PDB file of C-alpha atoms in Angstrom:
ATOM      1  CA  UNK A1307     -92.574 -21.523  15.969  1.00  0.00           C
ATOM      2  CA  UNK A1308     -92.298 -24.862  14.209  1.00  0.00           C
ATOM      3  CA  UNK A1309     -91.493 -27.751  16.315  1.00  0.00           C
ATOM      4  CA  UNK A1310     -88.447 -29.620  14.916  1.00  0.00           C
ATOM      5  CA  UNK A1311     -88.817 -33.238  13.691  1.00  0.00           C
ATOM      6  CA  UNK A1312     -86.994 -36.629  13.970  1.00  0.00           C
ATOM      7  CA  UNK A1313     -86.687 -36.920  10.251  1.00  0.00           C
ATOM      8  CA  UNK A1314     -84.824 -40.432  10.204  1.00  0.00           C
ATOM      9  CA  UNK A1315     -83.125 -42.943  12.532  1.00  0.00           C
ATOM     10  CA  UNK A1316     -80.165 -44.793  11.598  1.00  0.00           C
ATOM     11  CA  UNK A1317     -78.263 -47.807  13.384  1.00  0.00           C
ATOM     12  CA  UNK A1318     -75.356 -49.922  12.601  1.00  0.00           C
ATOM     13  CA  UNK A1319     -73.169 -52.565  14.009  1.00  0.00           C
ATOM     14  CA  UNK A1320     -69.199 -52.227  13.783  1.00  0.00           C
ATOM     15  CA  UNK A1321     -67.668 -53.769  10.335  1.00  0.00           C
ATOM     16  CA  UNK A1322     -64.316 -54.901   9.557  1.00  0.00           C
ATOM     17  CA  UNK A1323     -62.997 -53.273   6.462  1.00  0.00           C
ATOM     18  CA  UNK A1324     -59.636 -53.146   4.414  1.00  0.00           C
ATOM     19  CA  UNK A1325     -56.870 -55.834   4.167  1.00  0.00           C
ATOM     20  CA  UNK A1326     -55.129 -56.702   7.364  1.00  0.00           C
ATOM     21  CA  UNK A1327     -51.654 -57.241   5.593  1.00  0.00           C
ATOM     22  CA  UNK A1328     -51.771 -54.164   3.349  1.00  0.00           C
ATOM     23  CA  UNK A1329     -48.910 -52.067   3.266  1.00  0.00           C
ATOM     24  CA  UNK A1330     -50.944 -49.001   1.927  1.00  0.00           C
ATOM     25  CA  UNK A1331     -52.363 -46.891   4.883  1.00  0.00           C
ATOM     26  CA  UNK A1332     -55.467 -46.356   2.723  1.00  0.00           C
ATOM     27  CA  UNK A1333     -56.233 -50.140   2.296  1.00  0.00           C
ATOM     28  CA  UNK A1334     -55.185 -51.330   5.846  1.00  0.00           C
ATOM     29  CA  UNK A1335     -57.706 -53.051   8.129  1.00  0.00           C
ATOM     30  CA  UNK A1336     -59.998 -50.877  10.266  1.00  0.00           C
ATOM     31  CA  UNK A1337     -63.152 -51.333  12.236  1.00  0.00           C
ATOM     32  CA  UNK A1338     -65.979 -48.871  12.616  1.00  0.00           C
ATOM     33  CA  UNK A1339     -69.622 -48.407  13.506  1.00  0.00           C
ATOM     34  CA  UNK A1340     -69.984 -45.397  11.257  1.00  0.00           C
ATOM     35  CA  UNK A1341     -71.976 -47.149   8.507  1.00  0.00           C
ATOM     36  CA  UNK A1342     -75.561 -46.323   9.599  1.00  0.00           C
ATOM     37  CA  UNK A1343     -78.677 -47.645   7.985  1.00  0.00           C
ATOM     38  CA  UNK A1344     -82.338 -46.410   8.348  1.00  0.00           C
ATOM     39  CA  UNK A1345     -84.684 -48.215  10.323  1.00  0.00           C
ATOM     40  CA  UNK A1346     -88.405 -47.899  10.098  1.00  0.00           C
ATOM     41  CA  UNK A1347     -91.037 -48.157  12.857  1.00  0.00           C
ATOM     42  CA  UNK A1348     -90.571 -47.835  16.787  1.00  0.00           C
ATOM     43  CA  UNK A1349     -86.703 -48.145  17.995  1.00  0.00           C
ATOM     44  CA  UNK A1350     -85.847 -48.698  21.600  1.00  0.00           C
ATOM     45  CA  UNK A1351     -83.512 -46.105  22.928  1.00  0.00           C
ATOM     46  CA  UNK A1352     -81.735 -47.434  26.067  1.00  0.00           C
ATOM     47  CA  UNK A1353     -79.367 -45.475  28.348  1.00  0.00           C
ATOM     48  CA  UNK A1354     -76.332 -46.596  26.207  1.00  0.00           C
ATOM     49  CA  UNK A1355     -77.630 -47.013  22.720  1.00  0.00           C
ATOM     50  CA  UNK A1356     -80.296 -47.363  20.235  1.00  0.00           C
ATOM     51  CA  UNK A1357     -81.502 -51.146  19.671  1.00  0.00           C
ATOM     52  CA  UNK A1358     -79.191 -52.412  16.778  1.00  0.00           C
ATOM     53  CA  UNK A1359     -76.656 -49.726  17.180  1.00  0.00           C
ATOM     54  CA  UNK A1360     -72.955 -50.199  18.479  1.00  0.00           C
ATOM     55  CA  UNK A1361     -69.481 -48.688  18.240  1.00  0.00           C
ATOM     56  CA  UNK A1362     -66.015 -50.423  17.569  1.00  0.00           C
ATOM     57  CA  UNK A1363     -64.033 -47.962  19.500  1.00  0.00           C
ATOM     58  CA  UNK A1364     -65.839 -47.823  23.031  1.00  0.00           C
ATOM     59  CA  UNK A1365     -62.925 -45.797  24.544  1.00  0.00           C
ATOM     60  CA  UNK A1366     -63.874 -42.845  22.385  1.00  0.00           C
ATOM     61  CA  UNK A1367     -67.377 -43.346  20.967  1.00  0.00           C
ATOM     62  CA  UNK A1368     -70.703 -44.396  22.933  1.00  0.00           C
ATOM     63  CA  UNK A1369     -71.325 -44.505  26.664  1.00  0.00           C
ATOM     64  CA  UNK A1370     -73.796 -42.559  28.673  1.00  0.00           C
ATOM     65  CA  UNK A1371     -72.869 -39.199  27.540  1.00  0.00           C
ATOM     66  CA  UNK A1372     -72.646 -40.234  23.914  1.00  0.00           C
ATOM     67  CA  UNK A1373     -75.520 -42.696  23.604  1.00  0.00           C
ATOM     68  CA  UNK A1374     -76.954 -41.105  20.365  1.00  0.00           C
ATOM     69  CA  UNK A1375     -75.343 -38.679  17.643  1.00  0.00           C
ATOM     70  CA  UNK A1376     -77.745 -36.248  16.388  1.00  0.00           C
ATOM     71  CA  UNK A1377     -77.132 -34.315  13.111  1.00  0.00           C
ATOM     72  CA  UNK A1378     -78.804 -31.267  11.426  1.00  0.00           C
ATOM     73  CA  UNK A1379     -80.937 -32.422   8.262  1.00  0.00           C
ATOM     74  CA  UNK A1380     -80.385 -28.731   7.141  1.00  0.00           C
ATOM     75  CA  UNK A1381     -76.840 -29.324   6.605  1.00  0.00           C
ATOM     76  CA  UNK A1382     -77.320 -32.016   3.813  1.00  0.00           C
ATOM     77  CA  UNK A1383     -78.209 -29.549   1.231  1.00  0.00           C
ATOM     78  CA  UNK A1384     -74.744 -27.715   1.740  1.00  0.00           C
ATOM     79  CA  UNK A1385     -72.887 -31.002   1.743  1.00  0.00           C
ATOM     80  CA  UNK A1386     -74.704 -32.522  -1.380  1.00  0.00           C
ATOM     81  CA  UNK A1387     -73.474 -29.192  -3.330  1.00  0.00           C
ATOM     82  CA  UNK A1388     -70.103 -29.228  -1.882  1.00  0.00           C
ATOM     83  CA  UNK A1389     -69.371 -33.140  -2.276  1.00  0.00           C
ATOM     84  CA  UNK A1390     -71.367 -33.531  -5.471  1.00  0.00           C
ATOM     85  CA  UNK A1391     -69.559 -36.721  -6.408  1.00  0.00           C
ATOM     86  CA  UNK A1392     -71.180 -38.511  -3.514  1.00  0.00           C
ATOM     87  CA  UNK A1393     -74.466 -39.700  -2.813  1.00  0.00           C
ATOM     88  CA  UNK A1394     -75.183 -38.660   1.014  1.00  0.00           C
ATOM     89  CA  UNK A1395     -78.346 -40.316   2.435  1.00  0.00           C
ATOM     90  CA  UNK A1396     -79.317 -39.567   6.003  1.00  0.00           C
ATOM     91  CA  UNK A1397     -76.890 -41.114   8.323  1.00  0.00           C
ATOM     92  CA  UNK A1398     -73.814 -40.395   5.954  1.00  0.00           C
ATOM     93  CA  UNK A1399     -72.157 -38.530   8.978  1.00  0.00           C
ATOM     94  CA  UNK A1400     -72.649 -41.482  11.164  1.00  0.00           C
ATOM     95  CA  UNK A1401     -75.493 -40.149  12.876  1.00  0.00           C
ATOM     96  CA  UNK A1402     -78.072 -42.026  14.671  1.00  0.00           C
ATOM     97  CA  UNK A1403     -80.852 -38.953  14.674  1.00  0.00           C
ATOM     98  CA  UNK A1404     -81.237 -36.843  11.606  1.00  0.00           C
ATOM     99  CA  UNK A1405     -83.279 -33.873  12.833  1.00  0.00           C
ATOM    100  CA  UNK A1406     -84.954 -30.984  10.900  1.00  0.00           C
ATOM    101  CA  UNK A1407     -85.322 -27.826  12.400  1.00  0.00           C
ATOM    102  CA  UNK A1408     -82.062 -27.684  14.735  1.00  0.00           C
ATOM    103  CA  UNK A1409     -78.715 -26.736  14.276  1.00  0.00           C
ATOM    104  CA  UNK A1410     -75.592 -26.087  16.281  1.00  0.00           C
ATOM    105  CA  UNK A1411     -76.378 -22.491  16.550  1.00  0.00           C
ATOM    106  CA  UNK A1412     -79.679 -23.282  18.338  1.00  0.00           C
ATOM    107  CA  UNK A1413     -79.070 -26.473  20.309  1.00  0.00           C
ATOM    108  CA  UNK A1414     -77.646 -25.943  23.812  1.00  0.00           C
ATOM    109  CA  UNK A1415     -75.609 -27.885  26.538  1.00  0.00           C
ATOM    110  CA  UNK A1416     -78.057 -29.457  28.790  1.00  0.00           C
ATOM    111  CA  UNK A1417     -81.068 -29.073  26.444  1.00  0.00           C
ATOM    112  CA  UNK A1418     -83.784 -31.734  27.381  1.00  0.00           C
ATOM    113  CA  UNK A1419     -85.977 -32.738  24.469  1.00  0.00           C
ATOM    114  CA  UNK A1420     -88.778 -35.307  24.537  1.00  0.00           C
ATOM    115  CA  UNK A1421     -88.762 -37.622  21.409  1.00  0.00           C
ATOM    116  CA  UNK A1422     -91.612 -40.090  21.534  1.00  0.00           C
ATOM    117  CA  UNK A1423     -91.507 -41.801  24.971  1.00  0.00           C
ATOM    118  CA  UNK A1424     -87.846 -41.014  25.580  1.00  0.00           C
ATOM    119  CA  UNK A1425     -86.213 -37.950  27.122  1.00  0.00           C
ATOM    120  CA  UNK A1426     -82.619 -36.986  25.975  1.00  0.00           C
ATOM    121  CA  UNK A1427     -80.260 -34.243  26.881  1.00  0.00           C
ATOM    122  CA  UNK A1428     -77.479 -32.569  25.072  1.00  0.00           C
ATOM    123  CA  UNK A1429     -74.015 -33.339  26.380  1.00  0.00           C
ATOM    124  CA  UNK A1430     -71.434 -32.022  24.097  1.00  0.00           C
ATOM    125  CA  UNK A1431     -70.444 -31.215  20.543  1.00  0.00           C
ATOM    126  CA  UNK A1432     -69.339 -33.894  18.287  1.00  0.00           C
ATOM    127  CA  UNK A1433     -65.708 -34.153  17.452  1.00  0.00           C
ATOM    128  CA  UNK A1434     -65.548 -36.258  14.337  1.00  0.00           C
ATOM    129  CA  UNK A1435     -62.427 -38.692  13.970  1.00  0.00           C
ATOM    130  CA  UNK A1436     -60.401 -39.813  10.887  1.00  0.00           C
ATOM    131  CA  UNK A1437     -63.053 -42.564  10.405  1.00  0.00           C
ATOM    132  CA  UNK A1438     -65.634 -40.199   8.711  1.00  0.00           C
ATOM    133  CA  UNK A1439     -62.943 -39.280   6.160  1.00  0.00           C
ATOM    134  CA  UNK A1440     -62.003 -42.743   5.402  1.00  0.00           C
ATOM    135  CA  UNK A1441     -65.586 -43.832   5.227  1.00  0.00           C
ATOM    136  CA  UNK A1442     -65.937 -41.393   2.321  1.00  0.00           C
ATOM    137  CA  UNK A1443     -62.613 -41.476   0.871  1.00  0.00           C
ATOM    138  CA  UNK A1444     -61.888 -37.831   1.351  1.00  0.00           C
ATOM    139  CA  UNK A1445     -58.792 -37.174   3.191  1.00  0.00           C
ATOM    140  CA  UNK A1446     -59.848 -33.822   4.454  1.00  0.00           C
ATOM    141  CA  UNK A1447     -63.503 -34.464   5.125  1.00  0.00           C
ATOM    142  CA  UNK A1448     -63.221 -34.466   9.075  1.00  0.00           C
ATOM    143  CA  UNK A1449     -61.323 -31.256   9.058  1.00  0.00           C
ATOM    144  CA  UNK A1450     -64.062 -29.985   6.661  1.00  0.00           C
ATOM    145  CA  UNK A1451     -66.775 -30.933   9.101  1.00  0.00           C
ATOM    146  CA  UNK A1452     -64.851 -29.163  11.963  1.00  0.00           C
ATOM    147  CA  UNK A1453     -64.170 -25.958  10.026  1.00  0.00           C
ATOM    148  CA  UNK A1454     -67.699 -25.559   8.841  1.00  0.00           C
ATOM    149  CA  UNK A1455     -69.236 -26.127  12.287  1.00  0.00           C
ATOM    150  CA  UNK A1456     -71.338 -28.638  10.798  1.00  0.00           C
ATOM    151  CA  UNK A1457     -70.393 -31.226  13.467  1.00  0.00           C
ATOM    152  CA  UNK A1458     -73.473 -32.519  15.073  1.00  0.00           C
ATOM    153  CA  UNK A1459     -74.091 -33.067  18.854  1.00  0.00           C
ATOM    154  CA  UNK A1460     -74.309 -35.930  21.346  1.00  0.00           C
ATOM    155  CA  UNK A1461     -77.186 -36.961  23.712  1.00  0.00           C
ATOM    156  CA  UNK A1462     -77.456 -38.763  26.909  1.00  0.00           C
ATOM    157  CA  UNK A1463     -80.706 -40.472  27.663  1.00  0.00           C
ATOM    158  CA  UNK A1464     -82.574 -39.439  30.791  1.00  0.00           C
ATOM    159  CA  UNK A1465     -85.771 -41.432  30.211  1.00  0.00           C
ATOM    160  CA  UNK A1466     -85.754 -44.677  28.187  1.00  0.00           C
ATOM    161  CA  UNK A1467     -88.317 -45.448  25.658  1.00  0.00           C
ATOM    162  CA  UNK A1468     -89.238 -46.148  22.127  1.00  0.00           C
ATOM    163  CA  UNK A1469     -88.629 -43.428  19.477  1.00  0.00           C
ATOM    164  CA  UNK A1470     -89.860 -43.461  15.776  1.00  0.00           C
ATOM    165  CA  UNK A1471     -88.949 -41.357  12.704  1.00  0.00           C
ATOM    166  CA  UNK A1472     -91.427 -38.398  12.277  1.00  0.00           C
ATOM    167  CA  UNK A1473     -91.631 -37.725  15.967  1.00  0.00           C
ATOM    168  CA  UNK A1474     -91.679 -34.173  17.190  1.00  0.00           C
ATOM    169  CA  UNK A1475     -88.440 -33.032  19.005  1.00  0.00           C
ATOM    170  CA  UNK A1476     -90.078 -31.023  21.748  1.00  0.00           C
ATOM    171  CA  UNK A1477     -87.638 -28.857  24.031  1.00  0.00           C
ATOM    172  CA  UNK A1478     -88.478 -29.317  27.815  1.00  0.00           C
ATOM    173  CA  UNK A1479     -85.672 -27.494  29.483  1.00  0.00           C
ATOM    174  CA  UNK A1480     -82.908 -25.081  28.546  1.00  0.00           C
ATOM    175  CA  UNK A1481     -80.761 -24.442  31.548  1.00  0.00           C
ATOM    176  CA  UNK A1482     -77.682 -23.160  29.527  1.00  0.00           C
ATOM    177  CA  UNK A1483     -78.856 -21.034  26.927  1.00  0.00           C
ATOM    178  CA  UNK A1484     -75.462 -19.099  26.806  1.00  0.00           C
ATOM    179  CA  UNK A1485     -73.872 -22.578  25.881  1.00  0.00           C
ATOM    180  CA  UNK A1486     -74.821 -23.332  22.240  1.00  0.00           C
ATOM    181  CA  UNK A1487     -73.091 -26.243  20.597  1.00  0.00           C
ATOM    182  CA  UNK A1488     -71.558 -23.834  18.112  1.00  0.00           C
ATOM    183  CA  UNK A1489     -69.955 -21.808  20.994  1.00  0.00           C
ATOM    184  CA  UNK A1490     -68.832 -24.835  23.000  1.00  0.00           C
ATOM    185  CA  UNK A1491     -67.126 -26.302  19.875  1.00  0.00           C
ATOM    186  CA  UNK A1492     -65.553 -22.711  19.094  1.00  0.00           C
ATOM    187  CA  UNK A1493     -63.963 -22.637  22.675  1.00  0.00           C
ATOM    188  CA  UNK A1494     -62.525 -26.125  22.297  1.00  0.00           C
ATOM    189  CA  UNK A1495     -61.263 -25.646  18.594  1.00  0.00           C
ATOM    190  CA  UNK A1496     -60.126 -21.902  18.505  1.00  0.00           C
ATOM    191  CA  UNK A1497     -59.627 -20.629  21.945  1.00  0.00           C
ATOM    192  CA  UNK A1498     -56.913 -23.106  23.292  1.00  0.00           C
ATOM    193  CA  UNK A1499     -55.108 -20.322  25.269  1.00  0.00           C
ATOM    194  CA  UNK A1500     -58.276 -18.621  26.686  1.00  0.00           C
ATOM    195  CA  UNK A1501     -58.247 -19.341  30.132  1.00  0.00           C
ATOM    196  CA  UNK A1502     -61.433 -17.576  30.932  1.00  0.00           C
ATOM    197  CA  UNK A1503     -63.200 -19.139  28.131  1.00  0.00           C
ATOM    198  CA  UNK A1504     -62.101 -22.622  29.261  1.00  0.00           C
ATOM    199  CA  UNK A1505     -62.958 -22.139  32.779  1.00  0.00           C
ATOM    200  CA  UNK A1506     -66.582 -20.946  31.998  1.00  0.00           C
ATOM    201  CA  UNK A1507     -67.006 -24.002  29.805  1.00  0.00           C
ATOM    202  CA  UNK A1508     -65.497 -26.325  32.389  1.00  0.00           C
ATOM    203  CA  UNK A1509     -68.081 -24.975  34.902  1.00  0.00           C
ATOM    204  CA  UNK A1510     -71.082 -26.005  32.810  1.00  0.00           C
ATOM    205  CA  UNK A1511     -72.488 -28.865  34.974  1.00  0.00           C
ATOM    206  CA  UNK A1512     -74.038 -30.627  32.161  1.00  0.00           C
ATOM    207  CA  UNK A1513     -71.112 -30.927  29.890  1.00  0.00           C
ATOM    208  CA  UNK A1514     -69.891 -34.489  29.198  1.00  0.00           C
ATOM    209  CA  UNK A1515     -67.453 -35.839  31.555  1.00  0.00           C
ATOM    210  CA  UNK A1516     -64.989 -36.349  28.710  1.00  0.00           C
ATOM    211  CA  UNK A1517     -65.087 -32.739  27.486  1.00  0.00           C
ATOM    212  CA  UNK A1518     -64.768 -31.402  30.942  1.00  0.00           C
ATOM    213  CA  UNK A1519     -61.693 -33.530  31.513  1.00  0.00           C
ATOM    214  CA  UNK A1520     -60.087 -32.167  28.606  1.00  0.00           C
ATOM    215  CA  UNK A1521     -60.818 -28.657  29.270  1.00  0.00           C
ATOM    216  CA  UNK A1522     -59.522 -28.878  32.892  1.00  0.00           C
ATOM    217  CA  UNK A1523     -56.386 -30.359  31.607  1.00  0.00           C
ATOM    218  CA  UNK A1524     -55.993 -27.393  29.236  1.00  0.00           C
ATOM    219  CA  UNK A1525     -56.596 -24.914  32.139  1.00  0.00           C
ATOM    220  CA  UNK A1526     -53.672 -26.862  34.213  1.00  0.00           C
ATOM    221  CA  UNK A1527     -51.518 -26.405  31.071  1.00  0.00           C
ATOM    222  CA  UNK A1528     -52.468 -22.711  30.490  1.00  0.00           C
ATOM    223  CA  UNK A1529     -51.857 -22.076  34.091  1.00  0.00           C
ATOM    224  CA  UNK A1530     -48.429 -23.562  34.208  1.00  0.00           C
TER     225      UNK A1530
END
């Protein structure tokens, strides 16, 4: 079996865009850290962020459970065909790590990977927000990403250290092989009234606290 590789690393600071006094919603002022640029050489990966990276909305992005956004390099060929009007470099979907050899159907909640000197753990699927669509000027892009399941996944940092493009992504532990990212995302998005599925996902100890809170709230609603 071929070892997955970290093809590219991207970071970015929040940018302020648009016109603050515009009456057009598409031109109105907004702030985002979704604009990521590739970096070469060794990059420090800390508990919260890669060096040089940050988020504009820290309520919904970033933090220990979402220190790094990973995305499958495999998806780019499909997106480049489907969105042929755009140039889509690695990082186009706001990801920090573009990884070759892993997708949402293979990566599982709780997976621990060694990348360079660091160790990371999968915490949840990514739920893309409206800023992805606005970044590319395609109103339904966020919905397309969710519908295709090409969402990416978040990583928490277990061991800090330097990482570098070209490094192998080595699986160290897989405590929950039953919970692929694809399955977890399916439960969250499509099985909203399935109490059994929600309870099973909430019971996954390595699921992010944010997702667990959402699922528990759903269970309470279902139970009435």
